[in-house]
Amino acid sequence: MVDIFTIIFQIFWMVLIFSSFAPLFKNFSLHSAREAIIRQIEQKRKSRVITLIHRQESFSFFGFGIRKFIDIEDSEEVLRAIKMTPDNMPIDFIIHTPGGLVLAAEQIANALRKHKGKVTVFVPHYAMSGGTLIALAADEIVMDENAVLGPVDPQLGQYSAASILSVLEKKNINEIDDQTLILADIAQKAMNQMKEYVTELLKEQYPDKAEKLADELVSGKWTHDYPITVEKDKELGLNVSTNMPKEIYTLMSLYKNPNVGRPSVNYVPINYRAQK
């Protein structure tokens, strides 16, 4: 007769093993679902779809959340995807990001700008800072009606380069410490470099207003997290539309943040528009 404790011990280990492999099966299923929708969009639009979607990720065993930003690994992967795309094939770039490393964002923007086929950047929710740089490289920007872009003014640590420079205008130079003066020198170089880069990025698409657009986005007239809405984008003169394919919303629903405790938002997931 099998001892009851032996049975409990075996059940415990079976549950532990299943719990360990469950996240792997879930991730595989999620990856397959995302890939299926991406292929669906590609077949419908005859394009190469590339996604750059940053959500909070969590470690499987400990549940700690980490935020993702644009980094060199992202730019390397995107550049590889563009290299594998025929010159005349359109690229649909889906982006959702708070921004990140300027170098990585500029590499992606440069590669998209050089691509001979049409480049469309889709912004379902937001593409701030470096994400906006990437969007500016597109032939067309497609945004949800409530999506936003952001300014691309340089940041030095926790401070805006434009704000550091404003100190020189408000105080006598003899009253400013050496460290602030050094920061101001770096800030001025960063501002000049970014304005030059954005102007060059926009020159082909917006030949008559590239410099003016660059000044609006780089000058620091807004805070770095200022939401530039669709209406404001059009007012600035950017080529923006709101014809967002429904498949992109479906894709974004597969990139939810991991649930920790009670969800903040609840609703009955029925599309009432489709019932009209």
Short mmCIF file of C-alpha atoms in Angstrom, two decimals:
data_model
loop_
_atom_site.label_atom_id
_atom_site.label_comp_id
_atom_site.label_asym_id
_atom_site.label_seq_id
_atom_site.Cartn_x
_atom_site.Cartn_y
_atom_site.Cartn_z
CA MET A 1 0.00 0.00 0.00
CA VAL A 2 1.38 3.39 -1.00
CA ASP A 3 2.03 5.74 1.87
CA ILE A 4 -0.21 8.84 1.88
CA PHE A 5 2.80 11.12 2.42
CA THR A 6 4.49 9.64 -0.64
CA ILE A 7 1.42 10.47 -2.74
CA ILE A 8 1.32 14.03 -1.38
CA PHE A 9 5.04 14.41 -2.04
CA GLN A 10 4.63 13.21 -5.64
CA ILE A 11 1.66 15.50 -6.24
CA PHE A 12 3.66 18.42 -4.82
CA TRP A 13 6.52 17.80 -7.26
CA MET A 14 4.14 17.39 -10.20
CA VAL A 15 2.50 20.73 -9.37
CA LEU A 16 5.91 22.39 -8.96
CA ILE A 17 7.14 21.05 -12.32
CA PHE A 18 3.93 22.07 -14.07
CA SER A 19 4.13 25.56 -12.53
CA SER A 20 7.71 25.91 -13.78
CA PHE A 21 6.82 25.01 -17.36
CA ALA A 22 3.47 26.84 -17.50
CA PRO A 23 5.07 30.29 -18.17
CA LEU A 24 7.07 28.76 -21.04
CA PHE A 25 3.93 27.35 -22.66
CA LYS A 26 2.12 30.66 -22.12
CA ASN A 27 4.97 32.66 -23.69
CA PHE A 28 5.13 30.29 -26.65
CA SER A 29 1.37 30.60 -27.20
CA LEU A 30 1.54 34.40 -26.91
CA HIS A 31 4.47 34.62 -29.32
CA SER A 32 2.61 32.45 -31.85
CA ALA A 33 -0.52 34.62 -31.59
CA ARG A 34 1.51 37.81 -32.12
CA GLU A 35 3.33 36.31 -35.10
CA ALA A 36 0.04 35.22 -36.67
CA ILE A 37 -1.36 38.76 -36.54
CA ILE A 38 1.88 40.23 -37.88
CA ARG A 39 1.72 37.81 -40.83
CA GLN A 40 -1.94 38.77 -41.35
CA ILE A 41 -1.01 42.46 -41.57
CA GLU A 42 1.89 41.69 -43.93
CA GLN A 43 -0.31 39.67 -46.28
CA LYS A 44 -3.05 42.31 -46.26
CA ARG A 45 -0.70 45.25 -46.89
CA LYS A 46 2.01 43.41 -48.89
CA SER A 47 4.61 44.79 -46.50
CA ARG A 48 7.28 43.91 -43.97
CA VAL A 49 5.95 44.52 -40.45
CA ILE A 50 8.46 45.42 -37.72
CA THR A 51 7.34 46.06 -34.15
CA LEU A 52 9.07 48.03 -31.41
CA ILE A 53 6.73 47.66 -28.44
CA HIS A 54 7.91 48.41 -24.92
CA ARG A 55 5.77 47.20 -22.07
CA GLN A 56 6.68 46.35 -18.50
CA GLU A 57 8.18 42.88 -18.41
CA SER A 58 8.44 40.65 -15.34
CA PHE A 59 10.72 37.83 -14.26
CA SER A 60 8.90 34.49 -14.26
CA PHE A 61 9.83 33.31 -10.79
CA PHE A 62 10.10 36.52 -8.76
CA GLY A 63 7.52 38.72 -10.48
CA PHE A 64 9.68 41.86 -10.37
CA GLY A 65 8.74 44.38 -13.05
CA ILE A 66 11.28 46.07 -15.30
CA ARG A 67 10.65 48.89 -17.75
CA LYS A 68 11.99 48.64 -21.28
CA PHE A 69 13.38 51.44 -23.41
CA ILE A 70 14.96 51.75 -26.85
CA ASP A 71 18.46 50.30 -26.62
CA ILE A 72 21.26 49.06 -28.88
CA GLU A 73 19.83 45.54 -28.93
CA ASP A 74 16.60 46.98 -30.37
CA SER A 75 18.45 48.90 -33.08
CA GLU A 76 20.51 45.85 -34.03
CA GLU A 77 17.38 43.72 -34.45
CA VAL A 78 15.55 46.40 -36.44
CA LEU A 79 18.53 46.94 -38.74
CA ARG A 80 18.71 43.18 -39.37
CA ALA A 81 14.99 43.11 -40.24
CA ILE A 82 15.39 46.02 -42.69
CA LYS A 83 18.41 44.30 -44.29
CA MET A 84 16.22 41.25 -44.91
CA THR A 85 13.57 43.38 -46.66
CA PRO A 86 13.66 43.98 -50.45
CA ASP A 87 14.39 47.61 -51.35
CA ASN A 88 10.99 48.18 -52.96
CA MET A 89 8.90 46.41 -50.29
CA PRO A 90 6.93 48.77 -48.00
CA ILE A 91 7.79 48.69 -44.29
CA ASP A 92 5.08 49.03 -41.64
CA PHE A 93 6.73 49.95 -38.35
CA ILE A 94 4.54 49.61 -35.25
CA ILE A 95 5.93 51.53 -32.29
CA HIS A 96 4.91 51.93 -28.66
CA THR A 97 7.69 53.32 -26.47
CA PRO A 98 8.57 55.98 -23.88
CA GLY A 99 11.85 56.60 -25.75
CA GLY A 100 15.35 55.53 -24.82
CA LEU A 101 18.94 55.72 -26.06
CA VAL A 102 19.34 58.47 -28.67
CA LEU A 103 22.05 56.58 -30.59
CA ALA A 104 19.80 53.52 -31.01
CA ALA A 105 16.80 55.64 -32.06
CA GLU A 106 18.90 57.53 -34.60
CA GLN A 107 20.24 54.30 -36.10
CA ILE A 108 16.70 53.01 -36.59
CA ALA A 109 15.52 56.35 -38.02
CA ASN A 110 18.47 56.47 -40.46
CA ALA A 111 17.79 52.94 -41.71
CA LEU A 112 14.08 53.66 -42.23
CA ARG A 113 14.82 56.94 -44.02
CA LYS A 114 17.21 55.20 -46.44
CA HIS A 115 14.73 52.43 -47.30
CA LYS A 116 13.49 52.91 -50.86
CA GLY A 117 10.02 51.43 -50.32
CA LYS A 118 7.29 53.36 -48.52
CA VAL A 119 7.75 53.49 -44.74
CA THR A 120 4.66 53.88 -42.55
CA VAL A 121 5.03 54.26 -38.79
CA PHE A 122 1.97 53.28 -36.74
CA VAL A 123 1.53 54.81 -33.28
CA PRO A 124 -1.42 53.13 -31.55
CA HIS A 125 -0.83 54.82 -28.17
CA TYR A 126 2.39 56.79 -27.79
CA ALA A 127 5.91 57.18 -29.18
CA MET A 128 7.82 59.66 -27.07
CA SER A 129 11.34 61.12 -27.40
CA GLY A 130 13.39 58.57 -29.38
CA GLY A 131 10.12 57.02 -30.56
CA THR A 132 9.19 60.36 -32.12
CA LEU A 133 12.59 60.48 -33.87
CA ILE A 134 11.78 57.14 -35.47
CA ALA A 135 8.30 58.32 -36.48
CA LEU A 136 9.79 61.41 -38.16
CA ALA A 137 11.73 59.14 -40.53
CA ALA A 138 8.49 57.77 -42.02
CA ASP A 139 6.82 58.72 -45.28
CA GLU A 140 3.54 58.60 -43.36
CA ILE A 141 2.68 58.55 -39.65
CA VAL A 142 -0.56 56.79 -38.71
CA MET A 143 -1.81 57.51 -35.20
CA ASP A 144 -4.84 56.61 -33.16
CA GLU A 145 -7.00 59.70 -32.60
CA ASN A 146 -5.80 59.82 -29.00
CA ALA A 147 -2.18 58.77 -29.55
CA VAL A 148 0.67 61.21 -28.94
CA LEU A 149 4.24 61.95 -29.97
CA GLY A 150 6.68 63.99 -27.88
CA PRO A 151 9.43 66.61 -28.11
CA VAL A 152 12.95 65.46 -29.02
CA ASP A 153 14.90 68.07 -27.02
CA PRO A 154 18.13 66.59 -25.60
CA GLN A 155 18.28 65.57 -21.93
CA LEU A 156 21.47 65.59 -19.83
CA GLY A 157 20.75 63.21 -17.00
CA GLN A 158 17.63 64.47 -15.25
CA TYR A 159 17.82 67.96 -16.77
CA SER A 160 16.72 69.39 -20.07
CA ALA A 161 19.56 70.81 -22.15
CA ALA A 162 17.43 73.88 -22.91
CA SER A 163 16.81 74.48 -19.20
CA ILE A 164 20.53 74.25 -18.42
CA LEU A 165 21.25 76.86 -21.10
CA SER A 166 18.58 79.16 -19.68
CA VAL A 167 20.74 79.54 -16.54
CA LEU A 168 23.33 81.43 -18.62
CA GLU A 169 20.68 83.94 -19.65
CA LYS A 170 19.38 84.53 -16.15
CA LYS A 171 22.61 84.80 -14.15
CA ASN A 172 25.89 86.65 -14.46
CA ILE A 173 28.56 84.25 -15.72
CA ASN A 174 30.76 85.09 -12.71
CA GLU A 175 28.01 83.78 -10.41
CA ILE A 176 27.83 80.38 -12.14
CA ASP A 177 29.98 77.50 -10.90
CA ASP A 178 32.35 75.64 -13.24
CA GLN A 179 30.31 72.44 -13.28
CA THR A 180 27.21 74.28 -14.51
CA LEU A 181 29.28 76.04 -17.17
CA ILE A 182 30.63 72.69 -18.38
CA LEU A 183 27.08 71.28 -18.44
CA ALA A 184 25.92 74.33 -20.40
CA ASP A 185 28.68 73.78 -22.98
CA ILE A 186 27.63 70.14 -23.43
CA ALA A 187 23.96 71.19 -23.53
CA GLN A 188 24.62 73.68 -26.33
CA LYS A 189 26.43 71.03 -28.37
CA ALA A 190 23.61 68.55 -27.77
CA MET A 191 21.00 71.10 -28.90
CA ASN A 192 22.96 71.99 -32.04
CA GLN A 193 23.54 68.33 -32.92
CA MET A 194 19.91 67.33 -32.41
CA LYS A 195 18.54 70.26 -34.40
CA GLU A 196 20.96 69.49 -37.24
CA TYR A 197 20.00 65.81 -37.16
CA VAL A 198 16.22 66.40 -37.11
CA THR A 199 16.49 68.98 -39.91
CA GLU A 200 18.39 66.48 -42.05
CA LEU A 201 15.88 63.75 -41.17
CA LEU A 202 12.94 65.91 -42.30
CA LYS A 203 14.58 67.57 -45.30
CA GLU A 204 13.37 65.09 -47.94
CA GLN A 205 9.81 64.75 -46.65
CA TYR A 206 9.34 68.41 -45.66
CA PRO A 207 11.82 70.43 -47.78
CA ASP A 208 10.22 73.84 -47.13
CA LYS A 209 9.72 73.54 -43.37
CA ALA A 210 12.28 71.02 -42.10
CA GLU A 211 14.28 73.61 -40.14
CA LYS A 212 11.17 75.19 -38.61
CA LEU A 213 9.80 71.79 -37.59
CA ALA A 214 13.14 70.83 -36.10
CA ASP A 215 13.22 74.03 -34.07
CA GLU A 216 9.71 73.39 -32.71
CA LEU A 217 10.57 69.86 -31.61
CA VAL A 218 14.12 70.46 -30.32
CA SER A 219 14.07 73.97 -28.81
CA GLY A 220 12.75 72.96 -25.38
CA LYS A 221 9.65 75.17 -25.58
CA TRP A 222 7.75 72.21 -24.06
CA THR A 223 8.65 69.83 -21.25
CA HIS A 224 10.14 66.54 -22.45
CA ASP A 225 6.96 64.61 -21.61
CA TYR A 226 4.63 67.09 -23.35
CA PRO A 227 2.04 65.11 -25.36
CA ILE A 228 1.95 66.26 -28.98
CA THR A 229 -1.52 65.23 -30.14
CA VAL A 230 -2.71 64.40 -33.65
CA GLU A 231 -4.24 67.87 -33.92
CA LYS A 232 -0.97 69.51 -32.86
CA ASP A 233 1.01 67.31 -35.28
CA LYS A 234 -1.17 68.46 -38.16
CA GLU A 235 -0.88 72.07 -36.99
CA LEU A 236 2.91 71.70 -37.09
CA GLY A 237 2.61 70.36 -40.63
CA LEU A 238 3.50 66.69 -40.12
CA ASN A 239 2.06 64.12 -42.53
CA VAL A 240 -0.25 62.34 -40.07
CA SER A 241 -3.39 60.27 -40.60
CA THR A 242 -5.69 58.34 -38.25
CA ASN A 243 -6.45 55.37 -40.52
CA MET A 244 -5.25 52.79 -38.01
CA PRO A 245 -5.86 49.17 -39.15
CA LYS A 246 -7.96 47.21 -36.62
CA GLU A 247 -5.38 44.40 -36.67
CA ILE A 248 -2.89 46.67 -34.90
CA TYR A 249 -5.24 47.12 -31.95
CA THR A 250 -5.62 43.34 -31.80
CA LEU A 251 -1.83 43.00 -31.80
CA MET A 252 -1.46 45.54 -28.99
CA SER A 253 -3.94 43.59 -26.86
CA LEU A 254 -1.35 40.79 -26.82
CA TYR A 255 1.23 43.06 -25.18
CA LYS A 256 -0.51 43.69 -21.87
CA ASN A 257 1.56 44.42 -18.78
CA PRO A 258 1.74 41.50 -16.34
CA ASN A 259 -1.14 41.53 -13.85
CA VAL A 260 -0.09 42.25 -10.30
CA GLY A 261 -3.02 42.15 -7.87
CA ARG A 262 -6.33 43.74 -8.83
CA PRO A 263 -6.53 45.17 -12.38
CA SER A 264 -7.02 48.96 -12.52
CA VAL A 265 -9.33 48.96 -15.56
CA ASN A 266 -12.36 46.75 -16.11
CA TYR A 267 -14.96 46.68 -18.90
CA VAL A 268 -16.99 44.15 -20.85
CA PRO A 269 -14.75 43.37 -23.88
CA ILE A 270 -17.50 43.81 -26.50
CA ASN A 271 -17.00 46.04 -29.54
CA TYR A 272 -20.32 47.91 -29.54
CA ARG A 273 -19.32 49.79 -32.71
CA ALA A 274 -19.32 46.52 -34.65
CA GLN A 275 -22.91 45.89 -33.52
CA LYS A 276 -24.30 49.04 -35.11
#
